[in-house]
Amino acid sequence: MIAAVGDHRPMLVDSGALKSVTNPNSFTGRDHDATATRKLFDISGSQLKHYGKKTIDYCLPSGRPVTMVTEVCDVTRDIMSVAQGNDSGFTYVFSPGHCFMTKSYVEPPPPAKREEMSRVNGLFYMMGHEKHVSTMQGDLIAAEVGEISGEIAMNL
C-alpha cells in the first residue's frame, strides 16, 4: 500500500489511462474548473462522477516540477497517464523492477530486439495473435505448399 506522508503525493503511473485523474480531495487549493465536465469511464466501462479539470504543479522525485491538467473524478488513487505524458513529450521506459520517465530522447533498441506497439485512440496496444496461429510469412508459405502438415502448422 502506498501512503502519503507530509506533502508527498504518490501518483499511480498507468499506461492504460488516457487521461491523468485526481480525486476531488487531492491537490486542494489548485485551480479547478468545475464547468469543464465530460463523460469519463473506468476500465470496466462504468461512468465516473466527473467534477471538471484541475491544473496541478507536481514535484517529481528528482525535484523537477511538472505542470499537468487532470480530470477530477471519484477515483481512489491519483493517476498519471502515460499517454497524456507521452503527448507532452515524455518518454517512459518500463524494465524489470523499475520504470522511468524522461524528456530526453531515448534511442530504441534495433528492430530485432524490440516489439512495436500500435497507438489506437491515444493508448498503446500490442497487436499480437494467439500463440498457435502463425502469421510469419515463412510459416504461411511452408504450410501452403505442404512442407508442414496442417496440424503442425497450426501449432507453430
Backbone as CSV, one residue per row, in Angstrom:
resi,resn,N_x,N_y,N_z,CA_x,CA_y,CA_z,C_x,C_y,C_z
1,MET,0.837,-1.169,0.000,0.000,0.000,0.000,0.894,1.248,0.000
2,ILE,0.529,2.231,-0.793,1.269,3.484,-0.854,0.582,4.472,0.081
3,ALA,1.344,5.097,0.932,0.765,6.077,1.857,1.403,7.436,1.623
4,ALA,0.599,8.475,1.667,1.120,9.830,1.528,1.629,10.295,2.884
5,VAL,2.828,10.831,2.903,3.440,11.323,4.138,3.798,12.782,3.924
6,GLY,3.351,13.662,4.813,3.642,15.082,4.658,3.050,15.609,3.358
7,ASP,3.887,16.256,2.545,3.430,16.797,1.270,3.563,15.798,0.134
8,HIS,4.011,14.581,0.416,4.192,13.588,-0.640,2.844,13.163,-1.197
9,ARG,2.745,13.139,-2.497,1.518,12.738,-3.177,1.883,11.674,-4.210
10,PRO,1.862,10.404,-3.827,2.173,9.379,-4.821,1.089,9.327,-5.893
11,MET,1.502,9.178,-7.139,0.563,9.016,-8.246,0.853,7.682,-8.904
12,LEU,-0.190,6.921,-9.131,-0.067,5.664,-9.847,0.224,5.984,-11.310
13,VAL,1.291,5.424,-11.860,1.628,5.618,-13.276,0.902,4.525,-14.048
14,ASP,-0.029,4.935,-14.913,-0.912,3.977,-15.581,-0.762,4.082,-17.091
15,SER,-0.240,3.013,-17.685,-0.064,3.001,-19.140,-1.379,2.744,-19.860
16,GLY,-2.437,2.405,-19.129,-3.735,2.173,-19.741,-4.720,3.307,-19.541
17,ALA,-4.275,4.404,-18.934,-5.156,5.550,-18.705,-4.962,6.577,-19.816
18,LEU,-6.043,7.011,-20.385,-5.974,8.011,-21.447,-5.742,9.404,-20.879
19,LYS,-6.240,9.675,-19.681,-6.100,10.981,-19.035,-5.586,10.807,-17.613
20,SER,-4.856,11.796,-17.120,-4.462,11.829,-15.712,-5.684,12.250,-14.914
21,VAL,-5.920,11.580,-13.782,-7.093,11.881,-12.967,-6.689,12.042,-11.506
22,THR,-7.425,12.893,-10.814,-7.220,13.087,-9.377,-8.563,13.070,-8.672
23,ASN,-8.518,12.726,-7.399,-9.684,12.719,-6.543,-10.037,14.166,-6.188
24,PRO,-11.311,14.483,-5.984,-11.688,15.859,-5.620,-10.973,16.378,-4.374
25,ASN,-10.568,15.485,-3.467,-9.902,15.901,-2.234,-8.389,16.001,-2.371
26,SER,-7.839,15.648,-3.518,-6.392,15.738,-3.749,-6.036,17.104,-4.322
27,PHE,-4.859,17.560,-4.002,-4.329,18.810,-4.552,-5.306,19.960,-4.328
28,THR,-5.782,20.093,-3.102,-6.729,21.164,-2.787,-6.031,22.516,-2.912
29,GLY,-6.791,23.516,-3.239,-6.239,24.854,-3.392,-5.686,25.122,-4.779
30,ARG,-5.748,24.148,-5.669,-5.261,24.338,-7.036,-6.399,24.860,-7.905
31,ASP,-6.043,25.449,-9.052,-7.062,25.939,-9.978,-7.966,24.781,-10.387
32,HIS,-9.273,24.967,-10.215,-10.233,23.914,-10.521,-11.344,24.508,-11.369
33,ASP,-11.492,24.027,-12.584,-12.550,24.482,-13.478,-13.699,23.474,-13.405
34,ALA,-14.662,23.769,-12.576,-15.792,22.847,-12.366,-16.750,22.812,-13.550
35,THR,-16.612,23.747,-14.493,-17.517,23.771,-15.643,-17.034,22.865,-16.776
36,ALA,-15.804,22.388,-16.695,-15.232,21.568,-17.776,-15.535,20.092,-17.530
37,THR,-16.816,19.749,-17.500,-17.188,18.358,-17.244,-17.318,17.590,-18.553
38,ARG,-17.128,16.296,-18.462,-17.228,15.412,-19.622,-17.532,14.010,-19.131
39,LYS,-17.841,13.110,-20.030,-18.098,11.726,-19.653,-16.780,10.965,-19.652
40,LEU,-16.471,10.364,-18.517,-15.281,9.522,-18.381,-15.708,8.175,-17.807
41,PHE,-14.977,7.126,-18.198,-15.330,5.774,-17.794,-14.117,5.060,-17.204
42,ASP,-14.364,4.166,-16.268,-13.274,3.373,-15.722,-13.045,2.155,-16.619
43,ILE,-12.116,1.311,-16.235,-11.733,0.171,-17.060,-12.888,-0.802,-17.283
44,SER,-13.843,-0.852,-16.355,-14.979,-1.768,-16.501,-16.081,-1.188,-17.381
45,GLY,-15.949,0.083,-17.762,-16.966,0.734,-18.577,-17.969,1.530,-17.773
46,SER,-17.826,1.528,-16.449,-18.726,2.312,-15.601,-18.372,3.791,-15.679
47,GLN,-19.388,4.629,-15.773,-19.145,6.062,-15.851,-18.691,6.597,-14.496
48,LEU,-17.670,7.439,-14.517,-17.155,8.066,-13.308,-17.878,9.384,-13.057
49,LYS,-18.085,9.714,-11.808,-18.604,11.041,-11.459,-17.482,12.025,-11.755
50,HIS,-17.748,13.049,-12.555,-16.721,13.976,-13.026,-16.999,15.369,-12.486
51,TYR,-15.964,16.009,-11.950,-16.118,17.322,-11.316,-15.364,18.430,-12.050
52,GLY,-14.899,18.182,-13.261,-14.176,19.205,-14.005,-12.701,18.899,-14.130
53,LYS,-11.922,19.963,-14.370,-10.474,19.822,-14.553,-9.739,20.616,-13.488
54,LYS,-8.541,20.148,-13.190,-7.711,20.829,-12.206,-6.282,20.851,-12.744
55,THR,-5.652,22.017,-12.700,-4.248,22.138,-13.083,-3.411,22.013,-11.819
56,ILE,-2.474,21.066,-11.836,-1.640,20.865,-10.652,-0.162,21.051,-11.001
57,ASP,0.589,21.506,-10.035,2.047,21.582,-10.131,2.566,20.439,-9.284
58,TYR,3.205,19.487,-9.937,3.657,18.276,-9.260,5.180,18.268,-9.243
59,CYS,5.745,17.960,-8.114,7.203,17.899,-7.990,7.638,16.441,-8.116
60,LEU,8.415,16.137,-9.138,8.899,14.774,-9.362,9.921,14.404,-8.290
61,PRO,10.219,13.119,-8.109,11.184,12.709,-7.081,12.549,13.394,-7.200
62,SER,12.937,13.771,-8.411,14.221,14.441,-8.629,14.185,15.897,-8.177
63,GLY,12.971,16.416,-7.894,12.822,17.820,-7.539,12.358,18.660,-8.710
64,ARG,12.376,18.087,-9.922,11.912,18.824,-11.101,10.396,18.984,-11.069
65,PRO,9.917,20.179,-11.373,8.463,20.396,-11.376,7.846,20.026,-12.725
66,VAL,6.616,19.592,-12.696,5.853,19.359,-13.919,4.436,19.863,-13.642
67,THR,3.880,20.570,-14.611,2.508,21.059,-14.505,1.642,20.191,-15.396
68,MET,0.543,19.709,-14.851,-0.337,18.870,-15.662,-1.795,19.195,-15.367
69,VAL,-2.613,18.983,-16.375,-4.055,19.147,-16.235,-4.618,17.758,-15.954
70,THR,-5.400,17.662,-14.884,-6.012,16.387,-14.531,-7.522,16.498,-14.593
71,GLU,-8.149,15.376,-14.840,-9.604,15.284,-14.751,-9.920,14.959,-13.289
72,VAL,-10.895,15.647,-12.702,-11.249,15.436,-11.304,-12.437,14.479,-11.261
73,CYS,-12.202,13.298,-10.684,-13.208,12.238,-10.675,-13.232,11.530,-9.331
74,ASP,-14.255,10.707,-9.140,-14.310,9.847,-7.958,-13.389,8.656,-8.181
75,VAL,-12.102,8.836,-7.929,-11.123,7.752,-8.017,-10.488,7.585,-6.642
76,THR,-10.018,6.383,-6.348,-9.409,6.137,-5.049,-7.933,6.498,-5.040
77,ARG,-7.306,6.558,-6.221,-5.892,6.937,-6.338,-5.733,7.973,-7.431
78,ASP,-4.808,8.884,-7.217,-4.453,9.840,-8.266,-3.642,9.076,-9.309
79,ILE,-3.956,9.305,-10.584,-3.346,8.532,-11.668,-2.667,9.455,-12.665
80,MET,-1.397,9.150,-12.971,-0.650,9.852,-14.012,-0.730,9.004,-15.280
81,SER,-1.287,9.565,-16.343,-1.471,8.856,-17.602,-0.189,8.868,-18.432
82,VAL,0.277,7.677,-18.820,1.437,7.580,-19.705,1.112,8.214,-21.065
83,ALA,-0.095,7.966,-21.581,-0.479,8.519,-22.886,-0.455,10.046,-22.865
84,GLN,-0.996,10.660,-21.808,-1.022,12.120,-21.707,0.399,12.671,-21.581
85,GLY,1.236,12.004,-20.774,2.635,12.425,-20.648,3.389,12.270,-21.952
86,ASN,3.120,11.190,-22.671,3.755,10.962,-23.961,3.388,12.060,-24.950
87,ASP,2.123,12.481,-24.927,1.679,13.580,-25.797,2.359,14.891,-25.433
88,SER,2.822,15.008,-24.190,3.507,16.224,-23.732,5.024,16.126,-23.901
89,GLY,5.483,15.072,-24.547,6.904,14.959,-24.849,7.712,14.071,-23.924
90,PHE,7.068,13.373,-22.989,7.793,12.477,-22.097,7.933,11.095,-22.718
91,THR,9.040,10.454,-22.437,9.277,9.065,-22.816,9.250,8.253,-21.531
92,TYR,8.575,7.129,-21.556,8.505,6.232,-20.411,9.214,4.944,-20.782
93,VAL,10.051,4.456,-19.894,10.752,3.199,-20.121,10.422,2.266,-18.965
94,PHE,9.812,1.135,-19.287,9.495,0.118,-18.298,10.488,-1.021,-18.479
95,SER,11.134,-1.409,-17.413,12.051,-2.544,-17.459,11.862,-3.345,-16.185
96,PRO,12.420,-4.561,-16.123,12.179,-5.391,-14.941,12.534,-4.663,-13.637
97,GLY,11.555,-4.512,-12.778,11.785,-3.933,-11.466,11.722,-2.428,-11.365
98,HIS,11.695,-1.708,-12.485,11.593,-0.253,-12.382,11.094,0.375,-13.684
99,CYS,10.759,1.643,-13.569,10.262,2.417,-14.705,10.797,3.831,-14.531
100,PHE,11.085,4.503,-15.634,11.461,5.911,-15.520,10.846,6.702,-16.658
101,MET,10.726,8.014,-16.432,10.232,8.919,-17.465,11.290,9.991,-17.679
102,THR,11.377,10.478,-18.904,12.370,11.488,-19.231,11.879,12.326,-20.398
103,LYS,12.375,13.541,-20.485,12.101,14.377,-21.665,13.235,14.233,-22.660
104,SER,14.283,13.498,-22.284,15.415,13.268,-23.174,15.053,12.179,-24.178
105,TYR,15.698,12.231,-25.335,15.484,11.203,-26.346,16.111,9.897,-25.875
106,VAL,15.361,8.831,-25.944,15.862,7.502,-25.595,15.874,6.687,-26.880
107,GLU,17.062,6.321,-27.327,17.174,5.569,-28.578,16.606,4.166,-28.386
108,PRO,15.685,3.772,-29.277,15.118,2.427,-29.148,16.135,1.370,-29.573
109,PRO,15.983,0.156,-29.067,16.874,-0.914,-29.499,16.629,-1.234,-30.973
110,PRO,17.548,-1.957,-31.607,17.343,-2.309,-33.020,16.070,-3.133,-33.202
111,PRO,15.473,-3.107,-34.395,14.205,-3.805,-34.634,14.198,-5.275,-34.203
112,ALA,15.309,-5.977,-34.342,15.353,-7.394,-33.971,15.251,-7.603,-32.458
113,LYS,15.424,-6.541,-31.680,15.414,-6.671,-30.217,14.269,-5.910,-29.563
114,ARG,13.244,-5.582,-30.328,12.100,-4.870,-29.744,10.815,-5.337,-30.408
115,GLU,9.724,-5.084,-29.745,8.392,-5.354,-30.280,7.664,-4.019,-30.366
116,GLU,7.174,-3.689,-31.528,6.468,-2.427,-31.736,5.033,-2.544,-31.244
117,MET,4.504,-1.447,-30.741,3.108,-1.368,-30.326,2.403,-0.359,-31.221
118,SER,1.108,-0.505,-31.346,0.310,0.413,-32.147,-0.465,1.342,-31.224
119,ARG,-0.551,2.602,-31.622,-1.317,3.561,-30.842,-2.701,3.691,-31.455
120,VAL,-3.719,3.399,-30.642,-5.108,3.443,-31.090,-5.885,4.287,-30.094
121,ASN,-6.501,5.359,-30.571,-7.282,6.265,-29.705,-6.496,6.709,-28.482
122,GLY,-5.213,6.984,-28.656,-4.396,7.529,-27.582,-3.687,6.511,-26.721
123,LEU,-4.061,5.234,-26.807,-3.429,4.202,-25.983,-2.604,3.264,-26.852
124,PHE,-1.635,2.599,-26.225,-0.753,1.690,-26.941,-1.219,0.256,-26.763
125,TYR,-1.220,-0.500,-27.862,-1.641,-1.893,-27.838,-0.573,-2.765,-28.488
126,MET,-0.341,-3.941,-27.886,0.495,-4.947,-28.504,-0.410,-5.698,-29.457
127,MET,-0.139,-5.617,-30.736,-1.017,-6.204,-31.743,-0.539,-7.612,-32.081
128,GLY,-0.661,-8.512,-31.134,-0.217,-9.886,-31.325,-1.344,-10.777,-31.816
129,HIS,-1.130,-12.056,-31.683,-2.107,-13.050,-32.106,-1.988,-14.254,-31.189
130,GLU,-2.914,-15.168,-31.309,-2.859,-16.362,-30.482,-1.608,-17.161,-30.809
131,LYS,-1.028,-17.784,-29.817,0.240,-18.486,-29.967,0.200,-19.572,-31.037
132,HIS,-0.889,-20.291,-31.160,-0.938,-21.413,-32.096,-1.193,-20.985,-33.540
133,VAL,-1.473,-19.724,-33.792,-1.731,-19.253,-35.144,-0.531,-18.440,-35.601
134,SER,0.215,-18.973,-36.542,1.403,-18.294,-37.015,1.054,-17.317,-38.125
135,THR,1.612,-16.118,-38.041,1.412,-15.131,-39.106,2.734,-14.777,-39.777
136,MET,3.803,-15.502,-39.409,5.100,-15.231,-40.039,5.045,-15.731,-41.476
137,GLN,5.491,-14.914,-42.405,5.377,-15.201,-43.822,5.961,-16.568,-44.190
138,GLY,7.123,-16.917,-43.668,7.743,-18.201,-43.995,6.903,-19.372,-43.545
139,ASP,6.256,-19.269,-42.401,5.405,-20.345,-41.903,4.163,-20.497,-42.758
140,LEU,3.589,-19.371,-43.198,2.391,-19.431,-44.032,2.701,-20.072,-45.378
141,ILE,3.818,-19.710,-45.975,4.210,-20.274,-47.275,4.478,-21.762,-47.121
142,ALA,5.219,-22.179,-46.066,5.542,-23.591,-45.852,4.266,-24.406,-45.671
143,ALA,3.286,-23.884,-44.974,2.038,-24.600,-44.759,1.249,-24.707,-46.053
144,GLU,1.284,-23.651,-46.888,0.532,-23.650,-48.138,1.081,-24.656,-49.140
145,VAL,2.406,-24.795,-49.213,2.997,-25.700,-50.212,3.146,-27.122,-49.680
146,GLY,2.699,-27.373,-48.468,2.701,-28.718,-47.940,3.997,-29.143,-47.289
147,GLU,4.931,-28.226,-47.058,6.173,-28.584,-46.384,5.921,-28.912,-44.917
148,ILE,4.847,-28.347,-44.360,4.492,-28.572,-42.959,3.060,-29.037,-42.936
149,SER,2.776,-30.113,-42.203,1.403,-30.598,-42.144,0.511,-29.540,-41.495
150,GLY,-0.758,-29.552,-41.834,-1.692,-28.573,-41.289,-1.734,-28.581,-39.779
151,GLU,-1.677,-29.793,-39.163,-1.726,-29.873,-37.711,-0.505,-29.214,-37.081
152,ILE,0.671,-29.467,-37.632,1.892,-28.851,-37.112,1.885,-27.353,-37.382
153,ALA,1.445,-26.943,-38.560,1.416,-25.526,-38.911,0.543,-24.749,-37.940
154,MET,-0.541,-25.358,-37.471,-1.424,-24.674,-36.540,-0.770,-24.526,-35.166
155,ASN,0.241,-25.335,-34.856,0.881,-25.285,-33.560,2.188,-24.508,-33.549
156,LEU,2.523,-23.883,-34.659,3.773,-23.087,-34.718,3.635,-21.832,-33.911
